[in-house]
Amino acid sequence: MTKKTLAFASGSLHKWKEMQMLLSPYGYDVILPKDLGISFAPDETENSFTGNSFIKSKELFRLTNIPSFADDSGISVPALGGEPGVYSARYGGPGLTDKERALFLLQKLGENPNREAYYSCVVSYVDGKNEVSFDGRVEGIIASDYDDEGHYGFGYDPIFIYPPFGKRFSQVPESEKNKVSHRKKAMKLFLDWLSHLK
Ligand code: IMP
C-alpha cells in the first residue's frame, strides 16, 4: 500500500520522529516544511492553543496543498490566572533558558498554596475539506523548587509533579511520560479520527 503524506507544521526533528512513529502504522508518512524547502515560522498571535495550532496547520496547507497538521502546547497555572499558557515558550521575556523560565514561574507563584497546573496540547488538522482539532491535558502540581537531578523531559518538567507517578516529569523516562502526556492524549484522539477518515 502506498503511504499517504501528511505535512507537520513544525521545525522540530525530535517531534517529527515522535509523529512519524505514531502515524506510520496508520499508513502515513510525515514530512516537515523544510523537506519541501519552505522556511516556516508564522507568528503565533492568537490567545488560545487552538487558535495558534490552526494558524500553523492552515498556513502550511495554504503553502503546500498537502493535508497538514500542527500542535501547540504549554503549561497553565490557575493561581497565576492561567499563565504562562500560550506564552510558555516565551515566559519571562526573550532569551531565557528553559531553566530560567521555570524558575521565573516558581518565583511568580511564591508560597501560594494553590499549586495546581496542567499541560495542554491542541493538535489541529486541515485538508481543504476538514478542519478539526483535538485537545489533550495532563494535570499536576508545581513543586516548591527546581529539580537539577532528573535526566528527562524539557521545559517545565523539572518543576511539574505528576501525582499518579509521585514524581516530576524530569524523573520519568520519555517512554513513561509519553503514555500519559498531553501531546499523547491529543494525538490519540487525532489518530482515532484519522483512522475513520474516508
Ligand atoms: P511548543 O508547542 O512545542 O511550542 O511548546 C510550547 C512550550 O510549552 C515549550 O517551549 C515548553 O516551554 C512548554 N511545554 C510544552 N509541552 C511541554 C512538556 O511536555 N514538558 C515541558 N514543557 C512543555
GROMACS .gro file of C-alpha atoms and ligand atoms in nm:
model
  221
    1MET     CA    1   0.000   0.000   0.000
    2THR     CA    2   0.138   0.342  -0.086
    3LYS     CA    3   0.160   0.572   0.209
    4LYS     CA    4  -0.035   0.894   0.229
    5THR     CA    5   0.155   1.212   0.309
    6LEU     CA    6   0.084   1.446   0.598
    7ALA     CA    7   0.271   1.773   0.642
    8PHE     CA    8   0.356   1.860   1.001
    9ALA     CA    9   0.383   2.232   1.081
   10SER     CA   10   0.694   2.216   1.294
   11GLY     CA   11   1.066   2.275   1.275
   12SER     CA   12   1.147   2.013   1.537
   13LEU     CA   13   1.317   1.691   1.425
   14HIS     CA   14   1.252   1.545   1.769
   15LYS     CA   15   0.878   1.600   1.729
   16TRP     CA   16   0.888   1.476   1.371
   17LYS     CA   17   1.034   1.144   1.492
   18GLU     CA   18   0.760   1.107   1.752
   19MET     CA   19   0.486   1.191   1.498
   20GLN     CA   20   0.631   0.964   1.229
   21MET     CA   21   0.638   0.677   1.481
   22LEU     CA   22   0.274   0.735   1.576
   23LEU     CA   23   0.141   0.788   1.223
   24SER     CA   24   0.338   0.533   1.023
   25PRO     CA   25   0.129   0.234   1.147
   26TYR     CA   26  -0.178   0.415   1.011
   27GLY     CA   27  -0.026   0.436   0.662
   28TYR     CA   28   0.103   0.792   0.678
   29ASP     CA   29   0.439   0.948   0.601
   30VAL     CA   30   0.507   1.271   0.787
   31ILE     CA   31   0.705   1.548   0.620
   32LEU     CA   32   0.826   1.881   0.754
   33PRO     CA   33   0.818   2.223   0.582
   34LYS     CA   34   1.196   2.209   0.545
   35ASP     CA   35   1.163   1.883   0.343
   36LEU     CA   36   0.974   2.095   0.090
   37GLY     CA   37   1.226   2.379   0.104
   38ILE     CA   38   0.982   2.601   0.290
   39SER     CA   39   1.103   2.822   0.571
   40PHE     CA   40   0.809   2.818   0.807
   41ALA     CA   41   0.765   3.040   1.111
   42PRO     CA   42   0.419   3.201   1.118
   43ASP     CA   43   0.352   3.441   1.406
   44GLU     CA   44   0.150   3.273   1.678
   45THR     CA   45  -0.074   3.569   1.752
   46GLU     CA   46  -0.383   3.400   1.898
   47ASN     CA   47  -0.454   3.380   2.270
   48SER     CA   48  -0.551   3.012   2.274
   49PHE     CA   49  -0.367   2.688   2.197
   50THR     CA   50  -0.640   2.603   1.946
   51GLY     CA   51  -0.604   2.938   1.770
   52ASN     CA   52  -0.226   2.911   1.742
   53SER     CA   53  -0.241   2.547   1.637
   54PHE     CA   54  -0.476   2.640   1.350
   55ILE     CA   55  -0.255   2.934   1.246
   56LYS     CA   56   0.020   2.678   1.178
   57SER     CA   57  -0.184   2.398   1.018
   58LYS     CA   58  -0.383   2.637   0.796
   59GLU     CA   59  -0.074   2.826   0.682
   60LEU     CA   60   0.108   2.504   0.595
   61PHE     CA   61  -0.191   2.375   0.400
   62ARG     CA   62  -0.216   2.707   0.216
   63LEU     CA   63   0.152   2.683   0.119
   64THR     CA   64   0.160   2.313   0.025
   65ASN     CA   65  -0.193   2.193  -0.053
   66ILE     CA   66  -0.093   1.880   0.139
   67PRO     CA   67  -0.315   1.771   0.431
   68SER     CA   68  -0.145   1.944   0.722
   69PHE     CA   69  -0.142   1.918   1.099
   70ALA     CA   70   0.014   2.115   1.384
   71ASP     CA   71   0.040   2.102   1.758
   72ASP     CA   72   0.051   2.380   2.011
   73SER     CA   73   0.117   2.327   2.377
   74GLY     CA   74   0.206   2.485   2.709
   75ILE     CA   75   0.157   2.484   3.081
   76SER     CA   76  -0.117   2.675   3.266
   77VAL     CA   77  -0.128   2.764   3.634
   78PRO     CA   78  -0.478   2.865   3.756
   79ALA     CA   79  -0.332   3.051   4.060
   80LEU     CA   80  -0.150   3.276   3.810
   81GLY     CA   81  -0.467   3.339   3.608
   82GLY     CA   82  -0.370   3.065   3.361
   83GLU     CA   83  -0.016   3.193   3.298
   84PRO     CA   84   0.206   3.116   3.121
   85GLY     CA   85  -0.039   2.935   2.887
   86VAL     CA   86   0.022   3.024   2.522
   87TYR     CA   87   0.326   3.225   2.635
   88SER     CA   88   0.500   2.917   2.782
   89ALA     CA   89   0.786   2.922   2.531
   90ARG     CA   90   0.845   3.298   2.584
   91TYR     CA   91   0.755   3.335   2.954
   92GLY     CA   92   0.972   3.584   3.142
   93GLY     CA   93   1.093   3.752   2.824
   94PRO     CA   94   1.313   3.669   2.526
   95GLY     CA   95   1.650   3.498   2.557
   96LEU     CA   96   1.585   3.297   2.874
   97THR     CA   97   1.679   2.930   2.904
   98ASP     CA   98   1.418   2.663   2.986
   99LYS     CA   99   1.552   2.658   3.341
  100GLU     CA  100   1.528   3.035   3.379
  101ARG     CA  101   1.165   3.026   3.261
  102ALA     CA  102   1.079   2.752   3.510
  103LEU     CA  103   1.250   2.949   3.790
  104PHE     CA  104   1.057   3.258   3.684
  105LEU     CA  105   0.732   3.063   3.722
  106LEU     CA  106   0.839   2.937   4.067
  107GLN     CA  107   0.920   3.289   4.175
  108LYS     CA  108   0.586   3.425   4.048
  109LEU     CA  109   0.395   3.155   4.233
  110GLY     CA  110   0.595   3.211   4.551
  111GLU     CA  111   0.446   3.037   4.855
  112ASN     CA  112   0.097   3.025   4.706
  113PRO     CA  113  -0.064   2.706   4.844
  114ASN     CA  114  -0.266   2.653   4.524
  115ARG     CA  115  -0.005   2.476   4.312
  116GLU     CA  116  -0.233   2.312   4.056
  117ALA     CA  117  -0.111   2.319   3.698
  118TYR     CA  118  -0.180   2.143   3.372
  119TYR     CA  119  -0.011   2.092   3.041
  120SER     CA  120  -0.234   2.131   2.735
  121CYS     CA  121  -0.182   2.031   2.376
  122VAL     CA  122  -0.406   2.103   2.080
  123VAL     CA  123  -0.349   1.914   1.757
  124SER     CA  124  -0.522   2.065   1.456
  125TYR     CA  125  -0.568   1.924   1.107
  126VAL     CA  126  -0.666   2.092   0.780
  127ASP     CA  127  -0.710   1.932   0.436
  128GLY     CA  128  -0.935   2.169   0.242
  129LYS     CA  129  -1.246   1.970   0.337
  130ASN     CA  130  -1.196   1.913   0.709
  131GLU     CA  131  -1.081   2.150   0.983
  132VAL     CA  132  -1.067   1.968   1.316
  133SER     CA  133  -0.881   1.992   1.645
  134PHE     CA  134  -0.817   1.763   1.939
  135ASP     CA  135  -0.730   1.859   2.298
  136GLY     CA  136  -0.514   1.670   2.544
  137ARG     CA  137  -0.445   1.765   2.904
  138VAL     CA  138  -0.240   1.630   3.192
  139GLU     CA  139  -0.287   1.763   3.546
  140GLY     CA  140  -0.014   1.805   3.804
  141ILE     CA  141   0.132   2.012   4.083
  142ILE     CA  142   0.402   2.279   4.074
  143ALA     CA  143   0.688   2.176   4.303
  144SER     CA  144   0.847   2.413   4.555
  145ASP     CA  145   1.186   2.401   4.385
  146TYR     CA  146   1.367   2.316   4.061
  147ASP     CA  147   1.489   1.959   4.009
  148ASP     CA  148   1.850   1.956   3.888
  149GLU     CA  149   1.881   1.577   3.926
  150GLY     CA  150   1.628   1.442   3.673
  151HIS     CA  151   1.763   1.347   3.333
  152TYR     CA  152   1.442   1.352   3.134
  153GLY     CA  153   1.199   1.586   2.967
  154PHE     CA  154   1.241   1.955   2.889
  155GLY     CA  155   1.081   2.291   2.956
  156TYR     CA  156   0.881   2.297   3.279
  157ASP     CA  157   0.920   1.924   3.354
  158PRO     CA  158   1.171   1.980   3.642
  159ILE     CA  159   0.901   2.168   3.837
  160PHE     CA  160   0.598   1.959   3.730
  161ILE     CA  161   0.498   1.679   3.968
  162TYR     CA  162   0.269   1.416   3.818
  163PRO     CA  163   0.079   1.273   4.119
  164PRO     CA  164  -0.004   0.925   3.975
  165PHE     CA  165   0.372   0.863   3.938
  166GLY     CA  166   0.461   1.054   4.258
  167LYS     CA  167   0.744   1.206   4.054
  168ARG     CA  168   0.831   1.502   3.841
  169PHE     CA  169   0.824   1.460   3.464
  170SER     CA  170   1.200   1.526   3.471
  171GLN     CA  171   1.234   1.199   3.665
  172VAL     CA  172   1.043   0.965   3.434
  173PRO     CA  173   1.178   0.825   3.109
  174GLU     CA  174   1.019   0.957   2.792
  175SER     CA  175   0.854   0.621   2.722
  176GLU     CA  176   0.660   0.654   3.051
  177LYS     CA  177   0.576   1.022   3.014
  178ASN     CA  178   0.459   0.962   2.657
  179LYS     CA  179   0.190   0.722   2.781
  180VAL     CA  180   0.016   0.993   2.982
  181SER     CA  181   0.124   1.322   2.827
  182HIS     CA  182  -0.099   1.599   2.693
  183ARG     CA  183   0.058   1.552   2.348
  184LYS     CA  184  -0.008   1.178   2.353
  185LYS     CA  185  -0.372   1.226   2.453
  186ALA     CA  186  -0.436   1.482   2.177
  187MET     CA  187  -0.255   1.261   1.922
  188LYS     CA  188  -0.459   0.957   2.024
  189LEU     CA  189  -0.784   1.145   1.954
  190PHE     CA  190  -0.640   1.264   1.620
  191LEU     CA  191  -0.532   0.911   1.523
  192ASP     CA  192  -0.875   0.767   1.612
  193TRP     CA  193  -1.036   1.033   1.396
  194LEU     CA  194  -0.788   0.983   1.107
  195SER     CA  195  -0.847   0.609   1.107
  196HIS     CA  196  -1.213   0.676   1.019
  197LEU     CA  197  -1.134   0.935   0.750
  198LYS     CA  198  -1.260   0.823   0.409
  199IMP     P1  199   0.553   2.409   2.166
  199IMP     O1  200   0.406   2.382   2.148
  199IMP     O2  201   0.638   2.292   2.129
  199IMP     O3  202   0.596   2.538   2.106
  199IMP     O4  203   0.578   2.422   2.323
  199IMP     C1  204   0.545   2.537   2.393
  199IMP     C2  205   0.618   2.543   2.523
  199IMP     O5  206   0.540   2.481   2.625
  199IMP     C3  207   0.754   2.473   2.530
  199IMP     O6  208   0.855   2.556   2.489
  199IMP     C4  209   0.765   2.439   2.677
  199IMP     O7  210   0.809   2.552   2.747
  199IMP     C5  211   0.620   2.413   2.717
  199IMP     N1  212   0.588   2.269   2.708
  199IMP     C6  213   0.502   2.209   2.622
  199IMP     N2  214   0.497   2.077   2.644
  199IMP     C7  215   0.583   2.052   2.744
  199IMP     C8  216   0.624   1.932   2.810
  199IMP     O8  217   0.580   1.819   2.781
  199IMP     N3  218   0.716   1.947   2.907
  199IMP     C9  219   0.767   2.067   2.943
  199IMP     N4  220   0.736   2.182   2.885
  199IMP    C10  221   0.642   2.175   2.785
   0.00000   0.00000   0.00000
